[in-house]
C-alpha positions as a LaTeX table, in Angstrom:
\begin{tabular}{lrrr}
\hline
Residue & $x$ (\AA) & $y$ (\AA) & $z$ (\AA) \\
\hline
Unk1 & 105.67 & 85.46 & 101.02 \\
Unk2 & 106.85 & 89.06 & 100.89 \\
Unk3 & 107.25 & 89.09 & 104.65 \\
Unk4 & 109.25 & 85.84 & 104.58 \\
Unk5 & 111.65 & 87.20 & 101.99 \\
Unk6 & 112.01 & 90.46 & 103.93 \\
Unk7 & 113.01 & 88.47 & 107.00 \\
Unk8 & 115.47 & 86.19 & 105.17 \\
Unk9 & 117.13 & 88.56 & 102.69 \\
Unk10 & 120.04 & 90.82 & 103.70 \\
Unk11 & 119.44 & 94.55 & 103.85 \\
Unk12 & 120.94 & 95.26 & 100.41 \\
Unk13 & 118.55 & 92.74 & 98.78 \\
Unk14 & 115.34 & 93.90 & 100.47 \\
Unk15 & 114.16 & 95.65 & 97.31 \\
Unk16 & 113.81 & 92.23 & 95.63 \\
Unk17 & 111.38 & 90.84 & 98.23 \\
Unk18 & 108.24 & 91.90 & 96.31 \\
Unk19 & 109.58 & 90.52 & 93.01 \\
Unk20 & 110.65 & 87.18 & 94.52 \\
Unk21 & 107.29 & 86.80 & 96.27 \\
Unk22 & 105.54 & 87.39 & 92.92 \\
Unk23 & 107.68 & 84.73 & 91.21 \\
Unk24 & 106.96 & 82.19 & 93.97 \\
Unk25 & 103.23 & 82.84 & 93.68 \\
Unk26 & 103.36 & 82.41 & 89.90 \\
Unk27 & 105.22 & 79.10 & 90.18 \\
Unk28 & 102.47 & 77.67 & 92.39 \\
Unk29 & 99.49 & 79.17 & 90.53 \\
Unk30 & 100.83 & 77.91 & 87.18 \\
Unk31 & 100.31 & 74.33 & 88.41 \\
Unk32 & 96.58 & 75.04 & 88.08 \\
Unk33 & 96.64 & 77.70 & 85.37 \\
Unk34 & 98.61 & 75.75 & 82.74 \\
Unk35 & 96.29 & 72.68 & 82.51 \\
Unk36 & 93.35 & 75.05 & 82.20 \\
Unk37 & 95.10 & 76.92 & 79.38 \\
Unk38 & 96.02 & 73.70 & 77.57 \\
Unk39 & 92.42 & 72.47 & 77.71 \\
Unk40 & 91.06 & 75.85 & 76.59 \\
Unk41 & 93.42 & 76.06 & 73.64 \\
Unk42 & 92.70 & 72.46 & 72.58 \\
Unk43 & 89.00 & 73.41 & 72.52 \\
Unk44 & 89.72 & 76.57 & 70.55 \\
Unk45 & 91.60 & 74.72 & 67.80 \\
Unk46 & 88.70 & 72.32 & 67.25 \\
Unk47 & 89.63 & 69.23 & 69.25 \\
Unk48 & 86.38 & 69.38 & 71.21 \\
Unk49 & 83.74 & 67.55 & 69.19 \\
Unk50 & 80.25 & 69.02 & 68.92 \\
Unk51 & 78.06 & 68.05 & 71.86 \\
Unk52 & 81.03 & 66.86 & 73.88 \\
Unk53 & 82.04 & 68.28 & 77.24 \\
Unk54 & 85.49 & 69.66 & 78.08 \\
Unk55 & 85.82 & 67.08 & 80.87 \\
Unk56 & 85.64 & 64.33 & 78.24 \\
Unk57 & 88.41 & 65.98 & 76.23 \\
Unk58 & 90.50 & 66.28 & 79.39 \\
Unk59 & 90.12 & 62.55 & 80.10 \\
Unk60 & 91.06 & 61.69 & 76.51 \\
Unk61 & 94.21 & 63.84 & 76.61 \\
Unk62 & 95.36 & 62.27 & 79.88 \\
Unk63 & 94.56 & 58.73 & 78.65 \\
Unk64 & 96.27 & 59.05 & 75.26 \\
Unk65 & 99.10 & 61.47 & 75.97 \\
Unk66 & 99.63 & 61.20 & 79.71 \\
Unk67 & 99.23 & 63.75 & 82.49 \\
Unk68 & 102.37 & 65.50 & 81.28 \\
Unk69 & 100.48 & 66.69 & 78.21 \\
Unk70 & 98.39 & 68.93 & 80.45 \\
Unk71 & 101.59 & 70.71 & 81.46 \\
Unk72 & 102.85 & 71.41 & 77.95 \\
Unk73 & 104.24 & 74.90 & 78.14 \\
Unk74 & 104.52 & 74.99 & 81.96 \\
Unk75 & 108.09 & 76.26 & 81.93 \\
Unk76 & 107.30 & 78.54 & 79.00 \\
Unk77 & 104.40 & 79.97 & 80.98 \\
Unk78 & 106.57 & 80.32 & 84.07 \\
Unk79 & 109.35 & 81.93 & 82.06 \\
Unk80 & 106.79 & 84.33 & 80.59 \\
Unk81 & 105.05 & 85.06 & 83.91 \\
Unk82 & 108.09 & 85.19 & 86.19 \\
Unk83 & 109.88 & 88.08 & 84.43 \\
Unk84 & 106.53 & 89.82 & 84.01 \\
Unk85 & 105.70 & 89.46 & 87.70 \\
Unk86 & 109.18 & 90.59 & 88.75 \\
Unk87 & 108.96 & 93.62 & 86.49 \\
Unk88 & 105.41 & 94.54 & 87.48 \\
Unk89 & 105.85 & 94.33 & 91.22 \\
Unk90 & 109.45 & 95.57 & 91.25 \\
Unk91 & 108.70 & 98.63 & 89.11 \\
Unk92 & 105.44 & 99.27 & 90.96 \\
Unk93 & 107.16 & 99.26 & 94.37 \\
Unk94 & 109.89 & 101.60 & 93.09 \\
Unk95 & 107.39 & 104.03 & 91.52 \\
Unk96 & 105.32 & 104.02 & 94.70 \\
Unk97 & 108.35 & 104.58 & 96.91 \\
Unk98 & 109.83 & 107.36 & 94.76 \\
Unk99 & 106.54 & 109.21 & 94.29 \\
Unk100 & 105.67 & 108.90 & 97.98 \\
Unk101 & 109.07 & 110.37 & 98.89 \\
Unk102 & 108.53 & 113.18 & 96.39 \\
Unk103 & 105.10 & 114.26 & 97.63 \\
Unk104 & 105.82 & 113.35 & 101.30 \\
Unk105 & 102.58 & 111.45 & 101.80 \\
Unk106 & 100.90 & 108.14 & 101.03 \\
Unk107 & 99.59 & 107.70 & 97.50 \\
Unk108 & 95.85 & 108.02 & 96.90 \\
Unk109 & 93.91 & 105.37 & 94.90 \\
Unk110 & 94.27 & 107.25 & 91.60 \\
Unk111 & 98.03 & 107.51 & 92.02 \\
Unk112 & 98.27 & 103.84 & 92.97 \\
Unk113 & 96.31 & 102.97 & 89.80 \\
Unk114 & 98.68 & 105.10 & 87.72 \\
Unk115 & 101.74 & 103.41 & 89.23 \\
Unk116 & 100.21 & 100.00 & 88.49 \\
Unk117 & 99.33 & 100.98 & 84.93 \\
Unk118 & 102.87 & 102.21 & 84.24 \\
Unk119 & 104.43 & 99.05 & 85.65 \\
Unk120 & 101.99 & 96.87 & 83.68 \\
Unk121 & 102.74 & 98.65 & 80.39 \\
Unk122 & 106.52 & 98.29 & 80.76 \\
Unk123 & 106.18 & 94.63 & 81.69 \\
Unk124 & 103.89 & 93.88 & 78.72 \\
Unk125 & 106.29 & 95.48 & 76.24 \\
Unk126 & 109.25 & 93.46 & 77.48 \\
Unk127 & 107.54 & 90.08 & 77.88 \\
Unk128 & 105.32 & 89.93 & 74.75 \\
Unk129 & 107.79 & 87.71 & 72.80 \\
Unk130 & 107.72 & 85.21 & 75.67 \\
Unk131 & 103.91 & 85.22 & 75.54 \\
Unk132 & 103.94 & 84.51 & 71.80 \\
Unk133 & 106.45 & 81.69 & 72.29 \\
Unk134 & 104.38 & 80.21 & 75.14 \\
Unk135 & 101.25 & 80.11 & 72.97 \\
Unk136 & 103.07 & 78.54 & 70.01 \\
Unk137 & 104.63 & 75.88 & 72.28 \\
Unk138 & 101.26 & 75.00 & 73.84 \\
Unk139 & 99.71 & 74.62 & 70.40 \\
Unk140 & 102.64 & 72.55 & 69.11 \\
Unk141 & 103.42 & 75.06 & 66.35 \\
Unk142 & 107.17 & 75.17 & 67.03 \\
Unk143 & 109.76 & 72.41 & 67.30 \\
Unk144 & 111.75 & 73.98 & 70.13 \\
Unk145 & 110.23 & 73.57 & 73.59 \\
Unk146 & 112.69 & 75.93 & 75.27 \\
Unk147 & 111.17 & 79.45 & 75.11 \\
Unk148 & 114.31 & 81.40 & 74.08 \\
Unk149 & 114.96 & 78.88 & 71.28 \\
Unk150 & 111.29 & 79.06 & 70.28 \\
Unk151 & 111.55 & 82.85 & 70.07 \\
Unk152 & 114.51 & 82.53 & 67.67 \\
Unk153 & 112.63 & 79.95 & 65.59 \\
Unk154 & 109.52 & 82.17 & 65.33 \\
Unk155 & 111.60 & 85.23 & 64.43 \\
Unk156 & 113.42 & 83.33 & 61.66 \\
Unk157 & 110.22 & 81.85 & 60.23 \\
Unk158 & 107.84 & 84.80 & 60.50 \\
Unk159 & 110.04 & 87.83 & 61.16 \\
Unk160 & 110.80 & 89.89 & 64.25 \\
Unk161 & 107.46 & 91.69 & 64.08 \\
Unk162 & 105.63 & 88.41 & 64.66 \\
Unk163 & 106.94 & 88.37 & 68.24 \\
Unk164 & 104.70 & 91.34 & 69.02 \\
Unk165 & 101.50 & 90.01 & 67.49 \\
Unk166 & 98.57 & 90.72 & 69.77 \\
Unk167 & 100.66 & 93.29 & 71.61 \\
Unk168 & 98.05 & 96.07 & 71.82 \\
Unk169 & 95.16 & 94.01 & 73.27 \\
Unk170 & 97.57 & 92.29 & 75.67 \\
Unk171 & 98.98 & 95.66 & 76.73 \\
Unk172 & 95.52 & 97.07 & 77.43 \\
Unk173 & 94.31 & 93.94 & 79.21 \\
Unk174 & 97.42 & 93.12 & 81.22 \\
Unk175 & 98.27 & 96.65 & 82.33 \\
Unk176 & 94.67 & 97.50 & 83.25 \\
Unk177 & 94.16 & 94.19 & 85.06 \\
Unk178 & 97.32 & 94.69 & 87.12 \\
Unk179 & 96.54 & 98.33 & 87.88 \\
Unk180 & 92.99 & 97.57 & 89.06 \\
Unk181 & 94.13 & 94.58 & 91.11 \\
Unk182 & 97.09 & 96.19 & 92.85 \\
Unk183 & 95.37 & 99.49 & 93.62 \\
Unk184 & 92.29 & 97.72 & 94.99 \\
Unk185 & 94.54 & 95.51 & 97.10 \\
Unk186 & 96.43 & 98.50 & 98.50 \\
Unk187 & 93.25 & 100.41 & 99.36 \\
Unk188 & 91.65 & 97.35 & 100.97 \\
Unk189 & 94.80 & 96.57 & 102.95 \\
Unk190 & 95.04 & 100.14 & 104.19 \\
Unk191 & 91.40 & 100.05 & 105.29 \\
Unk192 & 91.81 & 96.71 & 107.08 \\
Unk193 & 94.95 & 97.84 & 108.91 \\
Unk194 & 93.25 & 101.10 & 109.84 \\
Unk195 & 90.26 & 99.23 & 111.27 \\
Unk196 & 92.53 & 96.90 & 113.25 \\
Unk197 & 94.53 & 99.80 & 114.68 \\
Unk198 & 91.34 & 101.69 & 115.63 \\
Unk199 & 89.94 & 98.56 & 117.27 \\
Unk200 & 93.14 & 98.13 & 119.26 \\
Unk201 & 93.04 & 101.77 & 120.26 \\
Unk202 & 89.42 & 101.50 & 121.44 \\
Unk203 & 90.29 & 98.39 & 123.46 \\
Unk204 & 93.17 & 100.13 & 125.19 \\
Unk205 & 91.01 & 103.18 & 125.85 \\
Unk206 & 88.44 & 100.98 & 127.57 \\
Unk207 & 91.14 & 99.26 & 129.61 \\
Unk208 & 92.58 & 102.63 & 130.61 \\
Unk209 & 89.20 & 103.97 & 131.72 \\
Unk210 & 88.55 & 100.83 & 133.77 \\
Unk211 & 91.69 & 101.36 & 135.89 \\
Unk212 & 91.69 & 103.79 & 138.87 \\
Unk213 & 92.88 & 107.13 & 137.64 \\
Unk214 & 92.99 & 105.77 & 134.12 \\
Unk215 & 92.11 & 107.91 & 131.16 \\
Unk216 & 91.71 & 107.43 & 127.44 \\
Unk217 & 94.83 & 109.15 & 126.15 \\
Unk218 & 96.67 & 108.08 & 123.02 \\
Unk219 & 98.42 & 104.71 & 123.15 \\
Unk220 & 102.09 & 104.38 & 122.47 \\
Unk221 & 102.45 & 102.74 & 119.00 \\
Unk222 & 104.97 & 100.37 & 120.54 \\
Unk223 & 102.21 & 99.03 & 122.78 \\
Unk224 & 100.10 & 97.89 & 119.81 \\
Unk225 & 99.76 & 94.12 & 119.68 \\
Unk226 & 102.47 & 92.10 & 117.97 \\
Unk227 & 100.08 & 90.86 & 115.28 \\
Unk228 & 99.16 & 94.37 & 114.14 \\
Unk229 & 102.77 & 95.51 & 114.30 \\
Unk230 & 103.82 & 92.56 & 112.16 \\
Unk231 & 101.18 & 93.35 & 109.52 \\
Unk232 & 102.33 & 96.95 & 109.36 \\
Unk233 & 105.97 & 95.91 & 109.21 \\
Unk234 & 105.31 & 93.58 & 106.29 \\
Unk235 & 103.40 & 95.97 & 104.06 \\
Unk236 & 104.59 & 99.42 & 105.00 \\
Unk237 & 107.97 & 101.08 & 105.34 \\
Unk238 & 108.64 & 102.24 & 108.95 \\
Unk239 & 108.08 & 105.93 & 108.21 \\
Unk240 & 104.87 & 105.18 & 106.28 \\
Unk241 & 103.59 & 102.91 & 109.04 \\
Unk242 & 104.16 & 105.56 & 111.66 \\
Unk243 & 102.41 & 108.15 & 109.52 \\
Unk244 & 99.51 & 105.78 & 108.86 \\
Unk245 & 99.04 & 105.01 & 112.57 \\
Unk246 & 99.26 & 108.71 & 113.40 \\
Unk247 & 96.56 & 109.54 & 110.87 \\
Unk248 & 94.28 & 106.77 & 112.20 \\
Unk249 & 94.73 & 107.86 & 115.80 \\
Unk250 & 94.13 & 111.51 & 114.94 \\
Unk251 & 90.90 & 110.47 & 113.15 \\
Unk252 & 89.70 & 109.04 & 116.43 \\
\hline
\end{tabular}
């Protein structure tokens, strides 16, 4: 998705590609996530009778209330997740870019984790009221189904502080989860791209040695296959990609 947005957005909007890709992914994943959350919360509030399976409760909800009941809070969830995803990935990409420019090298795993943790903390602080509203809507504890209106209703009934209930455990969980996930992804992606580039280099070395007068030599990065070039273009800035390829080739 990030690559698609990078190709379709004008140059001045390129910085939004990561955030828009995150929102698109959340919209699709919420189609599965929300019914699971509804069923879990119905079980937690005691609607699951002793000795009964969750599948039976699911069938009862759909039969009595309709399939739409399983998507109670879908837009609230999306409204909670979309700003969070935009903030997390947008802030993360900016921190990574700025720090990389400052130190003039790629970030190591610890630095990537720190960037993810910072982005996750900021996102959790800003979006906690939306999370509270989403939970109250799913449980039917507020009259307003529109999240901003639900936030106002909760604040009037229980006070402003109630919008940050559960903030600390959510901050620790959400920020740590994002930091671990994004840093692991970055390290794995870098390793995969490095392996692909080395494989391509070895292949071209073999082809060069097979030709009369051919020698191993270093391949021109432009000659790397279109598939590898596209992967690098999608996930790395041009200067970072060139540096990454140079490091891989030097390692050989």
